[in-house]
Coordinates of C-alpha atoms and ligand atoms in Angstrom, one line a residue:
X1 CA 12.8 -12.9 16.6
X2 CA 14.6 -12.8 13.3
X3 CA 18.0 -10.5 13.0
X4 CA 17.0 -7.6 11.0
X5 CA 18.3 -4.2 9.9
X6 CA 15.9 -1.3 9.9
X7 CA 16.6 2.3 8.5
X8 CA 14.0 4.8 8.1
X9 CA 15.2 8.0 7.3
X10 CA 11.9 9.8 6.3
X11 CA 11.8 13.2 8.3
X12 CA 7.8 14.0 9.1
X13 CA 6.2 17.2 9.4
X14 CA 2.7 16.4 10.5
X15 CA -0.2 19.1 11.5
X16 CA -2.5 21.6 10.1
X17 CA -0.5 24.1 7.7
X18 CA 2.7 21.7 7.3
X19 CA 2.6 22.2 3.7
X20 CA 3.7 26.0 3.7
X21 CA 7.2 24.3 4.8
X22 CA 7.8 22.5 1.7
X23 CA 10.2 24.8 -0.1
X24 CA 12.4 24.9 3.0
X25 CA 11.9 21.1 3.7
X26 CA 13.3 20.8 -0.7
X27 CA 15.9 22.8 -0.1
X28 CA 17.0 21.1 3.2
X29 CA 17.1 17.9 1.6
X30 CA 19.2 18.9 -0.9
X31 CA 17.1 20.0 -3.5
X32 CA 17.6 22.9 -6.1
X33 CA 15.4 22.3 -8.9
X34 CA 12.4 19.8 -8.3
X35 CA 10.1 17.8 -11.0
X36 CA 6.5 18.9 -9.2
X37 CA 4.7 15.7 -9.7
X38 CA 0.6 15.3 -9.3
X39 CA -2.0 13.3 -10.0
X40 CA -5.3 14.1 -11.9
X41 CA -7.7 16.9 -10.4
X42 CA -7.6 16.7 -7.0
X43 CA -4.4 18.5 -5.5
X44 CA -5.4 21.5 -8.7
X45 CA -8.9 22.0 -7.9
X46 CA -8.3 22.3 -4.1
X47 CA -5.3 25.3 -4.4
X48 CA -2.8 22.9 -2.8
X49 CA -0.9 22.9 -5.8
X50 CA -0.8 26.6 -6.3
X51 CA 0.0 26.6 -2.4
X52 CA 3.3 24.3 -3.4
X53 CA 4.5 26.7 -5.9
X54 CA 4.4 29.3 -3.6
X55 CA 6.2 27.6 -0.9
X56 CA 9.2 26.2 -3.8
X57 CA 9.6 30.1 -5.1
X58 CA 9.5 31.7 -1.7
X59 CA 12.3 28.9 -1.0
X60 CA 14.0 29.9 -4.0
X61 CA 13.6 26.2 -5.2
X62 CA 13.0 25.7 -9.7
X63 CA 10.6 23.3 -10.1
X64 CA 8.9 21.8 -13.7
X65 CA 5.6 20.3 -13.5
X66 CA 4.3 17.4 -14.5
X67 CA 0.5 16.1 -13.8
X68 CA -1.6 13.1 -14.9
X69 CA -0.9 10.3 -12.8
X70 CA -3.7 7.9 -12.1
X71 CA -4.4 5.4 -9.4
X72 CA -2.7 2.2 -10.7
X73 CA 0.6 4.8 -12.1
X74 CA 1.2 3.9 -16.1
X75 CA 5.1 3.5 -17.0
X76 CA 4.4 5.6 -20.0
X77 CA 4.0 8.9 -17.6
X78 CA 7.2 7.6 -15.9
X79 CA 9.2 7.4 -18.8
X80 CA 7.7 11.2 -19.7
X81 CA 9.0 12.3 -16.3
X82 CA 12.6 10.9 -16.6
X83 CA 12.5 12.7 -19.9
X84 CA 11.4 15.6 -18.1
X85 CA 13.7 15.4 -15.3
X86 CA 16.8 14.6 -17.3
X87 CA 16.6 17.2 -19.9
X88 CA 15.2 20.0 -17.1
X89 CA 18.2 19.1 -14.7
X90 CA 16.0 18.5 -11.7
X91 CA 18.2 17.4 -8.7
X92 CA 14.8 16.2 -6.7
X93 CA 11.2 14.9 -7.1
X94 CA 8.5 16.1 -5.0
X95 CA 5.4 14.0 -4.7
X96 CA 2.1 16.0 -4.3
X97 CA -1.0 13.2 -3.7
X98 CA -1.6 9.4 -2.5
X99 CA 0.6 6.3 -3.2
X100 CA 0.4 6.4 -7.1
X101 CA 1.7 9.8 -7.2
X102 CA 4.1 8.9 -5.0
X103 CA 5.3 5.6 -6.5
X104 CA 5.7 7.2 -10.3
X105 CA 7.9 9.4 -8.5
X106 CA 10.0 7.1 -6.9
X107 CA 10.2 5.5 -10.6
X108 CA 11.0 8.8 -12.0
X109 CA 14.0 9.4 -9.4
X110 CA 15.5 5.8 -10.1
X111 CA 15.2 6.8 -14.4
X112 CA 16.6 10.4 -13.9
X113 CA 19.4 9.0 -11.8
X114 CA 20.5 5.8 -13.7
X115 CA 21.1 7.4 -17.7
X116 CA 16.7 6.6 -17.9
X117 CA 16.9 3.3 -16.3
X118 CA 14.3 2.2 -14.1
X119 CA 12.1 -0.6 -15.7
X120 CA 14.7 -3.4 -15.0
X121 CA 14.4 -2.8 -11.3
X122 CA 10.5 -3.6 -11.5
X123 CA 10.9 -7.2 -11.5
X124 CA 8.7 -10.1 -12.3
X125 CA 8.3 -12.6 -9.6
X126 CA 10.2 -15.1 -12.0
X127 CA 13.6 -13.2 -10.5
X128 CA 13.9 -14.0 -7.0
X129 CA 16.7 -11.8 -6.3
X130 CA 15.8 -8.4 -7.2
X131 CA 18.6 -6.0 -8.9
X132 CA 19.9 -3.4 -6.4
X133 CA 19.2 0.1 -7.5
X134 CA 22.5 1.8 -7.4
X135 CA 21.0 5.3 -7.0
X136 CA 17.9 7.5 -7.3
X137 CA 17.0 11.4 -7.1
X138 CA 15.7 12.4 -3.5
X139 CA 11.8 12.1 -3.2
X140 CA 9.8 14.7 -1.1
X141 CA 6.2 13.6 -0.6
X142 CA 3.4 15.7 0.2
X143 CA 0.5 13.6 1.2
X144 CA -3.3 13.6 0.4
X145 CA -4.1 10.2 1.1
X146 CA -3.8 8.1 4.1
X147 CA -3.7 4.5 2.4
X148 CA -0.5 2.9 0.5
X149 CA 2.0 4.1 3.0
X150 CA 4.7 5.0 0.1
X151 CA 5.5 8.3 2.1
X152 CA 7.8 6.5 5.1
X153 CA 8.3 3.0 2.7
X154 CA 11.0 1.9 0.1
X155 CA 8.7 0.3 -2.5
X156 CA 7.7 1.4 -5.6
X157 CA 4.8 0.2 -7.7
X158 CA 4.1 0.6 -11.5
X159 CA 1.6 -0.5 -14.2
X160 CA 4.4 -1.9 -16.8
X161 CA 2.8 -1.0 -20.8
X162 CA 2.1 -2.3 -22.8
X163 CA 2.3 -5.8 -20.9
X164 CA -0.4 -4.5 -18.1
X165 CA 2.1 -6.1 -15.2
X166 CA 1.2 -4.6 -11.6
X167 CA 5.2 -4.7 -10.3
X168 CA 7.3 -3.8 -7.7
X169 CA 10.7 -2.3 -6.8
X170 CA 12.0 -1.8 -3.7
X171 CA 15.8 -0.7 -1.5
X172 CA 15.8 1.7 1.5
X173 CA 17.0 4.4 -1.6
X174 CA 13.4 5.0 -2.4
X175 CA 12.6 5.8 1.2
X176 CA 11.2 9.8 1.2
X177 CA 13.6 12.4 2.1
X178 CA 10.7 14.0 3.8
X179 CA 7.1 13.6 4.0
X180 CA 4.5 16.4 4.6
X181 CA 1.4 14.9 6.3
X182 CA -1.6 17.6 7.0
X183 CA -4.5 15.8 8.2
X184 CA -7.0 18.5 6.6
X185 CA -6.0 17.8 3.5
X186 CA -7.4 14.5 3.1
X187 CA -10.5 16.1 4.4
X188 CA -11.4 16.4 0.6
X189 CA -11.6 12.8 -0.2
X190 CA -14.5 10.7 -1.1
X191 CA -15.9 8.1 1.4
X192 CA -14.9 5.7 -1.0
X193 CA -10.9 6.2 -1.3
X194 CA -11.4 6.6 2.5
X195 CA -12.6 3.1 3.0
X196 CA -10.1 1.8 0.4
X197 CA -7.1 3.6 2.2
X198 CA -8.7 2.3 5.9
X199 CA -8.6 -1.3 3.8
X200 CA -4.9 -1.2 2.7
X201 CA -3.7 0.1 5.9
X202 CA -5.2 -3.1 7.8
X203 CA -3.5 -5.0 4.7
X204 CA -0.6 -3.9 5.9
X205 CA -0.5 -4.8 9.2
X206 CA -2.1 -8.5 8.2
X207 CA 0.8 -8.9 6.3
X208 CA 2.8 -8.7 8.9
X209 CA 0.8 -10.2 11.7
X210 CA 0.2 -13.0 9.9
X211 CA 3.7 -14.6 10.4
X212 CA 5.3 -18.0 11.4
X213 CA 7.8 -16.1 13.8
X214 CA 7.8 -17.2 16.8
X215 CA 8.5 -14.7 20.0
X216 CA 7.6 -11.5 18.5
X217 CA 5.8 -9.9 21.2
X218 CA 6.2 -6.5 20.4
X219 CA 5.7 -6.0 16.8
X220 CA 2.4 -8.7 17.6
X221 CA 1.1 -6.2 20.4
X222 CA 1.8 -3.0 17.9
X223 CA 0.0 -4.7 15.0
X224 CA -3.2 -5.3 17.0
X225 CA -3.1 -1.9 19.0
X226 CA -2.8 0.0 15.2
X227 CA -5.7 -2.4 13.8
X228 CA -8.0 -1.7 16.2
X229 CA -7.1 2.3 15.7
X230 CA -7.5 2.1 12.1
X231 CA -11.6 0.0 13.1
X232 CA -12.3 2.2 15.8
X233 CA -11.0 6.3 13.9
X234 CA -11.9 4.8 11.2
X235 CA -15.6 4.5 11.7
X236 CA -15.2 8.1 13.0
X237 CA -13.7 9.1 9.9
X238 CA -16.3 7.6 8.1
X239 CA -18.9 9.1 9.8
X240 CA -17.4 12.3 9.7
X241 CA -15.5 13.2 7.2
X242 CA -14.1 16.7 9.0
X243 CA -12.9 14.9 11.8
X244 CA -9.6 16.1 12.1
X245 CA -8.3 14.4 15.3
X246 CA -9.9 11.3 13.5
X247 CA -8.2 12.1 10.3
X248 CA -4.9 12.5 12.0
X249 CA -4.9 9.2 13.8
X250 CA -5.5 7.5 10.5
X251 CA -3.3 9.2 8.6
X252 CA -0.4 8.4 11.1
X253 CA -1.6 4.6 11.5
X254 CA -1.3 4.8 7.4
X255 CA 2.2 5.3 7.6
X256 CA 3.4 3.0 10.8
X257 CA 1.3 -0.1 9.4
X258 CA 3.9 0.5 6.1
X259 CA 7.1 1.5 7.4
X260 CA 8.2 -1.7 8.8
X261 CA 8.2 -0.3 12.9
X262 CA 5.5 -3.2 12.9
X263 CA 7.6 -5.5 10.5
X264 CA 10.7 -5.2 12.0
X265 CA 11.9 -8.8 13.3
X266 CA 9.2 -11.2 11.6
X267 CA 9.0 -13.0 8.3
X268 CA 6.2 -11.8 6.2
X269 CA 3.3 -12.9 4.4
X270 CA 2.8 -10.1 1.0
X271 CA 0.1 -12.7 -0.8
X272 CA -2.9 -10.9 -0.3
X273 CA -0.9 -8.0 -2.3
X274 CA 0.5 -10.2 -4.9
X275 CA -3.0 -11.7 -5.6
X276 CA -4.6 -8.2 -5.4
X277 CA -2.2 -6.6 -7.8
X278 CA -3.1 -9.0 -10.7
X279 CA -6.9 -7.8 -10.0
X280 CA -6.2 -3.6 -9.9
X281 CA -3.8 -4.1 -12.9
X282 CA -6.4 -6.2 -15.2
X283 CA -9.5 -4.1 -14.1
X284 CA -7.8 -1.0 -13.2
X285 CA -9.6 -1.3 -9.7
X286 CA -8.4 0.8 -6.5
X287 CA -5.6 -1.5 -4.7
X288 CA -7.8 -1.1 -1.1
X289 CA -11.3 -2.5 -3.1
X290 CA -9.5 -5.8 -4.5
X291 CA -7.5 -6.3 -1.0
X292 CA -11.3 -6.0 0.9
X293 CA -12.2 -8.6 -1.7
X294 CA -8.5 -10.6 -1.4
X295 CA -7.9 -10.6 2.3
X296 CA -10.7 -12.2 4.0
X297 CA -10.6 -15.1 1.3
X298 CA -7.0 -15.3 1.7
X299 CA -7.5 -15.9 5.9
X300 CA -10.1 -18.2 5.2
X301 CA -7.9 -20.0 2.8
X302 CA -4.9 -20.3 5.2
X303 CA -6.6 -19.8 8.5
X304 CA -6.3 -23.8 9.8
X305 CA -2.2 -23.5 9.3
X306 CA -2.4 -21.7 12.6
X307 CA -5.8 -21.0 14.1
X308 CA -4.4 -20.0 17.2
X309 CA -3.1 -16.9 15.4
X310 CA -6.3 -16.1 13.9
X311 CA -8.0 -16.6 16.9
X312 CA -5.7 -14.2 18.8
X313 CA -6.4 -11.6 16.0
X314 CA -10.4 -12.4 16.1
X315 CA -10.2 -11.5 20.4
X316 CA -7.4 -8.8 20.4
X317 CA -8.9 -6.9 17.2
X318 CA -12.8 -7.7 17.1
X319 CA -13.5 -8.6 20.7
X320 CA -14.7 -11.8 19.5
X321 CA -15.2 -13.9 23.4
X322 CA -12.3 -15.9 25.1
X323 CA -14.6 -18.6 25.4
X324 CA -14.7 -20.2 22.2
X325 CA -12.7 -22.4 20.7
X326 CA -9.5 -21.4 18.1
X327 CA -11.3 -22.5 15.1
X328 CA -14.6 -21.5 15.9
X329 CA -12.9 -17.7 17.0
X330 CA -10.6 -17.6 14.0
X331 CA -13.8 -18.1 11.7
X332 CA -15.7 -15.6 13.7
X333 CA -12.8 -13.2 13.7
X334 CA -12.5 -13.6 9.3
X335 CA -16.6 -12.9 10.0
X336 CA -16.2 -9.7 11.7
X337 CA -13.4 -8.3 9.3
X338 CA -15.7 -8.9 6.3
X339 CA -18.1 -7.3 8.3
X340 CA -16.2 -4.4 9.2
X341 CA -15.2 -3.6 5.2
X342 CA -19.1 -4.4 4.0
X343 CA -19.8 -1.6 6.5
X344 CA -17.4 0.8 4.9
X345 CA -18.8 0.2 1.7
X346 CA -16.2 -1.7 0.1
X347 CA -16.8 -4.8 -2.4
X348 CA -16.3 -8.4 -1.0
X349 CA -16.8 -10.1 -3.9
X350 CA -15.5 -10.5 -8.0
X351 CA -18.7 -9.4 -8.6
X352 CA -19.2 -6.5 -6.6
X353 CA -15.2 -5.2 -7.6
X354 CA -16.2 -5.7 -11.4
X355 CA -13.9 -9.0 -11.5
X356 CA -14.6 -12.0 -13.9
X357 CA -14.8 -15.7 -12.7
X358 CA -13.5 -16.8 -16.3
X359 CA -10.5 -14.7 -15.8
X360 CA -9.0 -16.6 -12.8
X361 CA -6.6 -18.4 -15.2
X362 CA -5.1 -15.3 -16.7
X363 CA -4.9 -13.8 -13.7
X364 CA -3.0 -16.6 -11.9
X365 CA -0.7 -16.8 -15.4
X366 CA 0.3 -13.1 -14.9
X367 CA 1.0 -13.9 -11.5
X368 CA 3.9 -16.0 -13.2
X369 CA 5.2 -18.1 -10.2
X370 CA 7.1 -20.1 -12.4
X371 CA 6.9 -23.3 -9.8
X372 CA 7.4 -21.0 -6.9
X373 CA 5.6 -20.4 -4.5
X374 CA 3.8 -16.8 -2.5
X375 CA 3.5 -15.9 1.0
X376 CA 5.6 -15.8 4.2
X377 CA 2.9 -17.3 6.3
X378 CA 1.5 -20.0 4.3
X379 CA 3.6 -20.8 1.1
X380 CA 0.7 -20.7 -1.7
X381 CA 1.4 -22.5 -4.9
X382 CA -0.9 -21.8 -8.5
X383 CA -2.8 -24.3 -7.2
X384 CA -3.9 -22.7 -4.3
X385 CA -4.0 -19.4 -5.5
X386 CA -6.6 -20.0 -8.1
X387 CA -8.6 -22.1 -5.3
X388 CA -7.9 -18.5 -3.4
X389 CA -9.5 -16.2 -6.8
X390 CA -12.8 -18.9 -6.3
X391 CA -13.1 -18.1 -3.1
X392 CA -13.3 -14.5 -3.9
X393 CA -15.9 -15.5 -6.6
X394 CA -18.3 -17.2 -3.9
X395 CA -18.6 -15.6 -0.8
X396 CA -20.2 -18.5 1.0
X397 CA -16.4 -19.2 1.3
X398 CA -17.3 -23.2 2.4
X399 CA -16.7 -24.9 -1.0
X400 CA -12.8 -24.9 -0.7
X401 CA -10.7 -27.5 1.4
X402 CA -7.5 -24.5 2.7
X403 CA -4.4 -24.9 2.9
X404 CA -2.8 -26.6 6.5
X405 CA -6.2 -28.3 7.1
Ligands
LIG501 O1 -5.6 12.2 -9.1 P1 -6.2 13.0 -8.0 O2 -7.7 13.6 -8.7 O3 -5.8 13.7 -7.2 O4 -7.1 11.9 -7.3 C1 -7.0 10.6 -6.6 C2 -6.9 9.0 -6.9 O5 -8.3 9.0 -7.9 C3 -7.6 10.7 -5.0 N1 -7.0 11.2 -4.4 C4 -6.5 11.6 -3.5 N2 -5.9 12.5 -2.5 C5 -7.2 13.3 -2.7 C6 -8.2 12.5 -3.7 N3 -9.1 13.0 -3.7 C7 -9.6 13.9 -3.5 N4 -9.0 14.6 -2.1 C8 -7.8 14.3 -1.7 N5 -7.2 14.4 -0.9 O6 -7.5 9.4 -4.9 C9 -7.4 8.7 -5.9 C10 -6.3 7.3 -4.8 O7 -5.3 8.2 -5.3 P2 -4.2 7.0 -4.9 O8 -2.6 7.6 -5.1 O9 -4.2 5.9 -5.9 O10 -4.2 5.9 -3.9 P3 -3.6 5.3 -2.5 O11 -2.5 5.9 -2.0 O12 -4.5 4.2 -2.7 O13 -2.1 4.4 -3.8 C11 -2.2 3.1 -4.2 C12 -1.4 2.8 -5.4 O14 -0.1 2.5 -4.1 C13 0.3 1.4 -4.2 C14 -1.2 0.6 -5.0 O15 -1.0 -0.7 -5.8 C15 -1.7 1.6 -5.6 O16 -0.8 1.6 -7.2 N6 0.9 0.9 -3.2 C16 2.3 1.2 -2.9 C17 3.1 1.1 -1.9 C18 4.1 1.4 -1.8 N7 4.4 2.1 -2.5 O17 4.8 1.3 -0.7 C19 2.5 -0.3 -0.7 C20 0.8 -0.8 -0.9 O18 0.6 -1.8 -0.9 C21 0.5 -0.4 -2.5 O19 0.2 -1.7 -3.2
LIG502 ZN1 -1.5 -2.0 -0.4

């Protein structure tokens, strides 16, 4: 196990009706006037925004509103949010929505606390060490989709315009002060968004599980347990979107998958996320759908680097028979993973996602490796990344030799 610092101060209020406590929670964490930030229409249509307004009013919290966050949140709305937050003197940012709303809120929180500056903290991969974020307004969350895990994470991902680059900022200062998590709020999700969320949380576990670090029994077992839970409870949620207990298990799994309790003490990978972010930047696809295409291709390409680890994944997560050798178990596990994604109705290829093979050079270019490598499990060059994109195009997979072979 590697040495680590782990600081996860978020207060979680989990269960039915918990959103009524939102105003009190804003006050408890120092807010007196909030920017109430939300997405397109779901939170307004469901009446959630109205209930949050009531909760803020009863707690004596002033607020201004800014809706309209799109999936793959745009920098122009962040700029508007920063301007409003500074002009109105807000001291708290309240996100009501999913990863996109939360990440937009985190960016606004940085800008409002740093004289309007936030963009430079969302660096490209050309800068090895990110500038530390000196200050940020406190952020609170009312979560409406189990997916990105931003409600407990120290990260924010924004689509930077006009270049259309999807880039991340990170630092414990961005971990939300609180997250209200009522599984009932996720029952209005369309099946496709529910499925995208399942793929994303599973990917967050894979990015940690596929690690070169040895002697990490606890986090290996934690990752496998959460992955199995996502598969088993995910099936129940897909069969019946109103299954409260399954929704609850999935919602907490999404947080556990990404607040780093499963990743502490391990070298992590994150290549698949980097490769996917270029897809959601260029095609504006859902992040989880992009991951459903990229993750199995990445697995196929790198599995020979540690076939025993992939075999363990196959056996412990997808129940592949113990009698098989490591290489065949590894391949069977990747195939089982693909079947699971397909059963969720997710795309598995570029064509199904709406991506184009002729864009591969552009995708590699905007990834901007500049001679550096991507990934902690296997270090990928631009050539490797292009090969993985090609595997996304061709579902037969076998044409690429793979890394570590
Ligand atoms: O805008 P509305 O109308 O609310 O619709 C949203 C949106 O279209 C809808 N939705 C959300 N809750 C709903 C609902 N529809 C019906 N009922 C509800 N209860 O779902 C759509 C997707 O929302 P979004 O917030 O984009 O989803 P998600 O939580 O998957 O977030 C994805 C974003 O998070 C980033 C991704 O890159 C992507 O931009 N990520 C952030 C991370 C982080 N900050 O730690 C880590 C992740 O790896 C990820 O990169
Ligand atoms: Zn993700």
